[in-house]
Tab-separated table of C-alpha atoms in Angstrom:
chain	number	residue	atom	x	y	z
A	1	UNK	CA	89.883	39.549	57.735
A	2	UNK	CA	90.552	35.315	57.517
A	3	UNK	CA	92.319	34.815	54.405
A	4	UNK	CA	90.090	32.402	52.568
A	5	UNK	CA	91.280	28.906	51.152
A	6	UNK	CA	91.399	28.656	47.589
A	7	UNK	CA	88.586	26.305	46.578
A	8	UNK	CA	89.408	24.341	44.059
A	9	UNK	CA	87.082	21.786	42.115
A	10	UNK	CA	88.766	18.776	40.637
A	11	UNK	CA	85.829	16.419	38.613
A	12	UNK	CA	86.631	12.739	38.408
A	13	UNK	CA	85.037	10.659	35.412
A	14	UNK	CA	84.144	7.332	35.789
A	15	UNK	CA	82.236	6.349	32.634
A	16	UNK	CA	83.075	4.816	29.408
A	17	UNK	CA	86.873	5.763	31.085
A	18	UNK	CA	88.541	7.079	33.951
A	19	UNK	CA	90.868	9.307	35.568
A	20	UNK	CA	93.769	8.245	36.242
A	21	UNK	CA	96.947	8.534	38.454
A	22	UNK	CA	99.779	10.970	36.957
A	23	UNK	CA	96.244	13.037	36.498
A	24	UNK	CA	95.462	12.801	40.647
A	25	UNK	CA	99.547	13.572	41.307
A	26	UNK	CA	99.181	16.782	38.910
A	27	UNK	CA	96.401	17.572	40.560
A	28	UNK	CA	98.561	17.854	44.189
A	29	UNK	CA	101.049	19.153	42.525
A	30	UNK	CA	99.199	22.396	41.574
A	31	UNK	CA	96.560	22.315	44.663
A	32	UNK	CA	99.906	22.263	46.863
A	33	UNK	CA	101.056	25.263	44.964
A	34	UNK	CA	98.659	27.119	44.702
A	35	UNK	CA	97.748	26.625	48.277
A	36	UNK	CA	94.687	25.173	48.033
A	37	UNK	CA	91.482	22.762	49.467
A	38	UNK	CA	90.403	20.081	46.292
A	39	UNK	CA	86.871	18.725	46.064
A	40	UNK	CA	87.304	15.587	44.345
A	41	UNK	CA	83.235	15.615	42.550
A	42	UNK	CA	82.862	11.949	41.509
A	43	UNK	CA	80.809	11.779	38.225
A	44	UNK	CA	79.368	8.011	38.718
A	45	UNK	CA	77.205	6.153	35.829
A	46	UNK	CA	73.431	5.876	36.510
A	47	UNK	CA	72.225	4.125	33.740
A	48	UNK	CA	67.981	4.058	33.524
A	49	UNK	CA	66.630	0.795	33.594
A	50	UNK	CA	65.225	-0.122	30.154
A	51	UNK	CA	62.368	-2.377	29.967
A	52	UNK	CA	62.796	-5.037	26.778
A	53	UNK	CA	61.501	-8.920	26.985
A	54	UNK	CA	62.931	-9.716	24.564
A	55	UNK	CA	66.424	-7.821	25.116
A	56	UNK	CA	65.951	-9.650	28.683
A	57	UNK	CA	65.799	-12.253	27.418
A	58	UNK	CA	68.605	-12.788	25.418
A	59	UNK	CA	71.185	-10.673	27.462
A	60	UNK	CA	69.732	-10.366	30.785
A	61	UNK	CA	70.039	-6.408	30.520
A	62	UNK	CA	69.671	-5.342	33.729
A	63	UNK	CA	72.637	-7.261	34.836
A	64	UNK	CA	74.464	-5.538	32.726
A	65	UNK	CA	73.097	-2.131	33.963
A	66	UNK	CA	73.864	-3.571	37.444
A	67	UNK	CA	77.342	-4.212	36.440
A	68	UNK	CA	77.961	-1.224	34.942
A	69	UNK	CA	76.863	0.513	36.880
A	70	UNK	CA	79.134	-1.053	40.200
A	71	UNK	CA	81.912	-0.831	38.259
A	72	UNK	CA	81.762	3.292	38.156
A	73	UNK	CA	81.353	3.094	41.497
A	74	UNK	CA	84.640	0.981	41.790
A	75	UNK	CA	86.673	3.229	39.713
A	76	UNK	CA	85.349	6.119	41.430
A	77	UNK	CA	86.146	4.775	44.843
A	78	UNK	CA	89.514	3.736	43.407
A	79	UNK	CA	90.651	7.245	42.743
A	80	UNK	CA	89.453	8.444	45.832
A	81	UNK	CA	91.496	6.179	47.551
A	82	UNK	CA	94.874	7.312	45.525
A	83	UNK	CA	93.972	10.816	46.292
A	84	UNK	CA	93.788	10.839	49.480
A	85	UNK	CA	96.993	8.164	50.281
A	86	UNK	CA	98.943	10.593	47.798
A	87	UNK	CA	97.425	14.369	50.272
A	88	UNK	CA	98.247	12.921	53.125
A	89	UNK	CA	101.575	12.469	51.762
A	90	UNK	CA	101.959	16.319	50.162
A	91	UNK	CA	99.576	17.847	52.788
A	92	UNK	CA	96.673	19.140	50.565
A	93	UNK	CA	93.015	18.837	51.959
A	94	UNK	CA	90.851	17.424	50.724
A	95	UNK	CA	87.255	16.271	50.332
A	96	UNK	CA	84.896	14.247	48.465
A	97	UNK	CA	81.233	14.127	46.733
A	98	UNK	CA	79.466	11.968	44.356
A	99	UNK	CA	76.944	12.590	41.659
A	100	UNK	CA	74.977	10.033	40.300
A	101	UNK	CA	74.041	10.729	36.409
A	102	UNK	CA	73.932	9.357	33.149
A	103	UNK	CA	77.073	10.003	31.561
A	104	UNK	CA	75.099	12.045	28.853
A	105	UNK	CA	74.519	15.223	31.297
A	106	UNK	CA	78.134	14.742	33.225
A	107	UNK	CA	79.369	17.404	31.615
A	108	UNK	CA	76.217	19.702	32.877
A	109	UNK	CA	76.781	18.856	36.652
A	110	UNK	CA	80.086	19.369	36.906
A	111	UNK	CA	79.362	22.605	35.075
A	112	UNK	CA	77.375	23.430	37.668
A	113	UNK	CA	79.353	22.255	40.203
A	114	UNK	CA	82.735	24.563	38.951
A	115	UNK	CA	79.984	27.387	39.848
A	116	UNK	CA	81.032	27.092	43.487
A	117	UNK	CA	84.729	27.167	43.261
A	118	UNK	CA	87.109	29.590	42.500
A	119	UNK	CA	89.235	27.159	39.939
A	120	UNK	CA	88.398	23.941	38.375
A	121	UNK	CA	91.097	21.456	37.229
A	122	UNK	CA	90.180	19.264	34.544
A	123	UNK	CA	92.012	16.184	33.219
A	124	UNK	CA	92.096	15.737	29.347
A	125	UNK	CA	94.099	12.987	26.839
A	126	UNK	CA	93.475	12.871	23.350
A	127	UNK	CA	92.422	9.557	22.993
A	128	UNK	CA	89.770	10.399	25.561
A	129	UNK	CA	86.421	11.875	24.137
A	130	UNK	CA	84.487	12.003	26.967
A	131	UNK	CA	87.195	13.939	28.785
A	132	UNK	CA	87.007	16.636	26.088
A	133	UNK	CA	83.776	16.991	26.120
A	134	UNK	CA	83.139	17.718	29.601
A	135	UNK	CA	86.264	20.252	29.995
A	136	UNK	CA	84.392	21.874	26.771
A	137	UNK	CA	81.612	21.990	28.607
A	138	UNK	CA	82.893	23.301	32.110
A	139	UNK	CA	85.405	25.832	30.139
A	140	UNK	CA	82.632	27.703	28.175
A	141	UNK	CA	79.867	26.808	30.761
A	142	UNK	CA	80.946	28.058	34.729
A	143	UNK	CA	82.288	30.778	34.548
A	144	UNK	CA	85.122	30.173	36.010
A	145	UNK	CA	88.867	29.818	35.320
A	146	UNK	CA	89.539	26.083	33.820
A	147	UNK	CA	93.054	24.602	33.897
A	148	UNK	CA	93.912	20.860	32.117
A	149	UNK	CA	96.045	18.952	33.009
A	150	UNK	CA	97.592	15.988	31.445
A	151	UNK	CA	96.259	12.687	31.676
A	152	UNK	CA	99.444	11.103	30.077
A	153	UNK	CA	102.650	12.831	31.465
A	154	UNK	CA	103.866	14.310	34.598
A	155	UNK	CA	104.100	18.253	34.499
A	156	UNK	CA	107.174	20.230	35.746
A	157	UNK	CA	107.379	23.107	38.283
A	158	UNK	CA	104.789	25.555	38.484
A	159	UNK	CA	106.740	28.399	39.231
A	160	UNK	CA	107.249	30.112	36.103
A	161	UNK	CA	104.098	31.352	34.106
A	162	UNK	CA	103.592	32.343	30.614
A	163	UNK	CA	100.512	34.270	29.449
A	164	UNK	CA	99.576	34.456	25.801
A	165	UNK	CA	98.424	37.715	25.251
A	166	UNK	CA	96.692	39.582	22.340
A	167	UNK	CA	95.139	42.887	24.168
A	168	UNK	CA	91.549	40.885	23.574
A	169	UNK	CA	88.725	40.622	26.139
A	170	UNK	CA	89.183	37.459	26.579
A	171	UNK	CA	92.708	37.357	27.343
A	172	UNK	CA	92.576	39.984	29.901
A	173	UNK	CA	89.776	37.719	31.542
A	174	UNK	CA	91.814	35.092	31.648
A	175	UNK	CA	94.996	37.097	33.136
A	176	UNK	CA	92.481	38.447	35.658
A	177	UNK	CA	91.095	35.284	36.410
A	178	UNK	CA	94.965	33.741	36.394
A	179	UNK	CA	96.016	35.757	39.158
A	180	UNK	CA	95.859	33.408	41.858
A	181	UNK	CA	98.401	31.448	39.720
A	182	UNK	CA	100.177	34.376	38.547
A	183	UNK	CA	100.668	36.198	42.619
A	184	UNK	CA	102.408	32.981	42.889
A	185	UNK	CA	105.016	32.639	40.194
A	186	UNK	CA	108.455	33.582	40.752
A	187	UNK	CA	108.615	34.290	37.174
A	188	UNK	CA	105.438	36.130	34.190
A	189	UNK	CA	106.860	36.053	30.885
A	190	UNK	CA	104.445	37.845	28.730
A	191	UNK	CA	104.562	36.273	24.906
A	192	UNK	CA	102.815	37.898	21.599
A	193	UNK	CA	102.244	35.918	18.412
A	194	UNK	CA	102.914	39.121	16.206
A	195	UNK	CA	101.793	37.143	12.930
A	196	UNK	CA	99.031	35.590	13.811
A	197	UNK	CA	96.157	37.747	13.752
A	198	UNK	CA	96.143	41.961	13.088
A	199	UNK	CA	97.065	43.363	16.826
A	200	UNK	CA	95.604	46.698	18.123
A	201	UNK	CA	99.238	48.358	18.743
A	202	UNK	CA	102.622	47.192	18.954
A	203	UNK	CA	102.429	47.594	22.098
A	204	UNK	CA	100.367	45.056	23.954
A	205	UNK	CA	103.357	42.644	25.170
A	206	UNK	CA	104.974	46.078	27.237
A	207	UNK	CA	102.057	47.351	28.622
A	208	UNK	CA	100.251	44.535	30.309
A	209	UNK	CA	104.309	43.345	31.920
A	210	UNK	CA	104.148	47.497	33.581
A	211	UNK	CA	100.867	47.100	34.800
A	212	UNK	CA	101.674	43.184	36.211
A	213	UNK	CA	104.786	44.692	37.742
A	214	UNK	CA	102.582	47.247	39.225
A	215	UNK	CA	101.454	44.411	41.076
A	216	UNK	CA	104.468	43.753	42.276
A	217	UNK	CA	105.370	40.652	39.773
A	218	UNK	CA	108.460	40.296	37.949
A	219	UNK	CA	107.643	40.261	34.403
A	220	UNK	CA	109.092	40.049	31.468
A	221	UNK	CA	108.022	40.241	27.813
A	222	UNK	CA	108.986	38.780	24.626
A	223	UNK	CA	107.316	38.294	21.049
A	224	UNK	CA	107.288	35.792	18.250
A	225	UNK	CA	106.400	34.473	14.919
A	226	UNK	CA	104.359	31.619	14.358
A	227	UNK	CA	105.292	31.444	11.110
A	228	UNK	CA	101.917	29.586	10.074
A	229	UNK	CA	102.597	26.809	12.172
A	230	UNK	CA	99.423	26.087	14.366
A	231	UNK	CA	99.099	28.707	17.346
A	232	UNK	CA	99.010	26.090	19.901
A	233	UNK	CA	101.517	24.492	19.067
A	234	UNK	CA	103.805	27.421	18.906
A	235	UNK	CA	102.533	28.780	22.269
A	236	UNK	CA	102.918	25.566	23.793
A	237	UNK	CA	106.460	25.293	22.607
A	238	UNK	CA	107.473	28.548	23.578
A	239	UNK	CA	106.588	27.472	26.527
A	240	UNK	CA	108.909	24.843	26.967
A	241	UNK	CA	111.675	27.057	25.547
A	242	UNK	CA	111.930	29.587	27.676
A	243	UNK	CA	111.160	26.494	30.830
A	244	UNK	CA	107.291	28.173	31.650
A	245	UNK	CA	105.528	25.664	33.476
A	246	UNK	CA	101.486	26.660	33.004
A	247	UNK	CA	100.396	28.326	30.147
A	248	UNK	CA	97.756	30.813	30.691
A	249	UNK	CA	95.204	31.906	27.961
A	250	UNK	CA	91.408	33.190	26.897
A	251	UNK	CA	89.290	30.215	25.927
A	252	UNK	CA	87.763	31.541	22.778
A	253	UNK	CA	84.725	30.151	21.431
A	254	UNK	CA	80.365	30.764	21.163
A	255	UNK	CA	77.560	28.100	21.109
A	256	UNK	CA	75.626	27.530	17.899
A	257	UNK	CA	73.132	25.188	18.566
A	258	UNK	CA	74.328	24.455	21.888
A	259	UNK	CA	77.751	22.949	19.862
A	260	UNK	CA	80.909	24.707	20.483
A	261	UNK	CA	82.483	26.561	17.730
A	262	UNK	CA	86.552	26.815	19.449
A	263	UNK	CA	88.634	29.133	18.350
A	264	UNK	CA	91.785	27.565	16.766
A	265	UNK	CA	94.067	28.151	19.942
A	266	UNK	CA	91.266	26.865	21.557
A	267	UNK	CA	91.028	23.739	19.533
A	268	UNK	CA	94.577	22.990	19.376
A	269	UNK	CA	95.543	22.717	23.171
A	270	UNK	CA	92.116	20.663	23.486
A	271	UNK	CA	93.381	18.005	21.195
A	272	UNK	CA	97.023	18.560	21.745
A	273	UNK	CA	97.754	19.436	25.284
A	274	UNK	CA	101.482	19.038	26.947
A	275	UNK	CA	101.495	20.797	29.483
A	276	UNK	CA	99.187	22.994	32.314
A	277	UNK	CA	97.052	24.749	30.544
A	278	UNK	CA	94.714	27.678	32.376
A	279	UNK	CA	91.571	28.900	30.197
A	280	UNK	CA	89.030	31.464	31.087
A	281	UNK	CA	86.280	32.151	29.198
């Protein structure tokens, strides 16, 4: 049987801001590490024409709308040119597609497209609410693992992966979804935060390490204390301390009246992303 290439979706935002060059570099680094193919999905803004005689007279609304649409198209075209130029150097295969829709449904369209891929790469910047909104929707609605990548700084080596483990169903799903990453890692570290919540037993890390070792992975496990600090910061600090380039964790949250109610760790990662984080819900 012919092995299928890993199919990776890369949604690209064009409104009100857009993804940046650093994110493209980071996405290509991940795709090269995973030996996957990228599909860049340009989310191009399309605005419904507003019919208002007074507004048209004072502001020339149709021209403003047309100008905004053109700016979005130019942003999308520029991102694709840069991505493909860099891909030629890195050897990553890239194809592209585009969806024109109102920015209010960017999240919905990206979520649906994600279901036809093995992994989704999302850019995240603390100052861009639109990127965060799209990332949240894809994490909780796609049924696919999502790797969040920083928009503002380059990532490092990816061959050491840290898994945040608490024995929960969501964490177990994340480990399974992360196999595409774990199987390519030179080292995997299982990390259990022992003072953040009540844990089902005292051998969590050792049991998962034994399971992954039986699959041929090079695994270590450790226990750490958060000492009351925000858990997202604790996990990213520990990953940096041990030299891990990717953090794997479950995405905790549920929907209430179509609003996401996020767990503390997930909320913290979305607010302060410092490294590649693979989330699975």
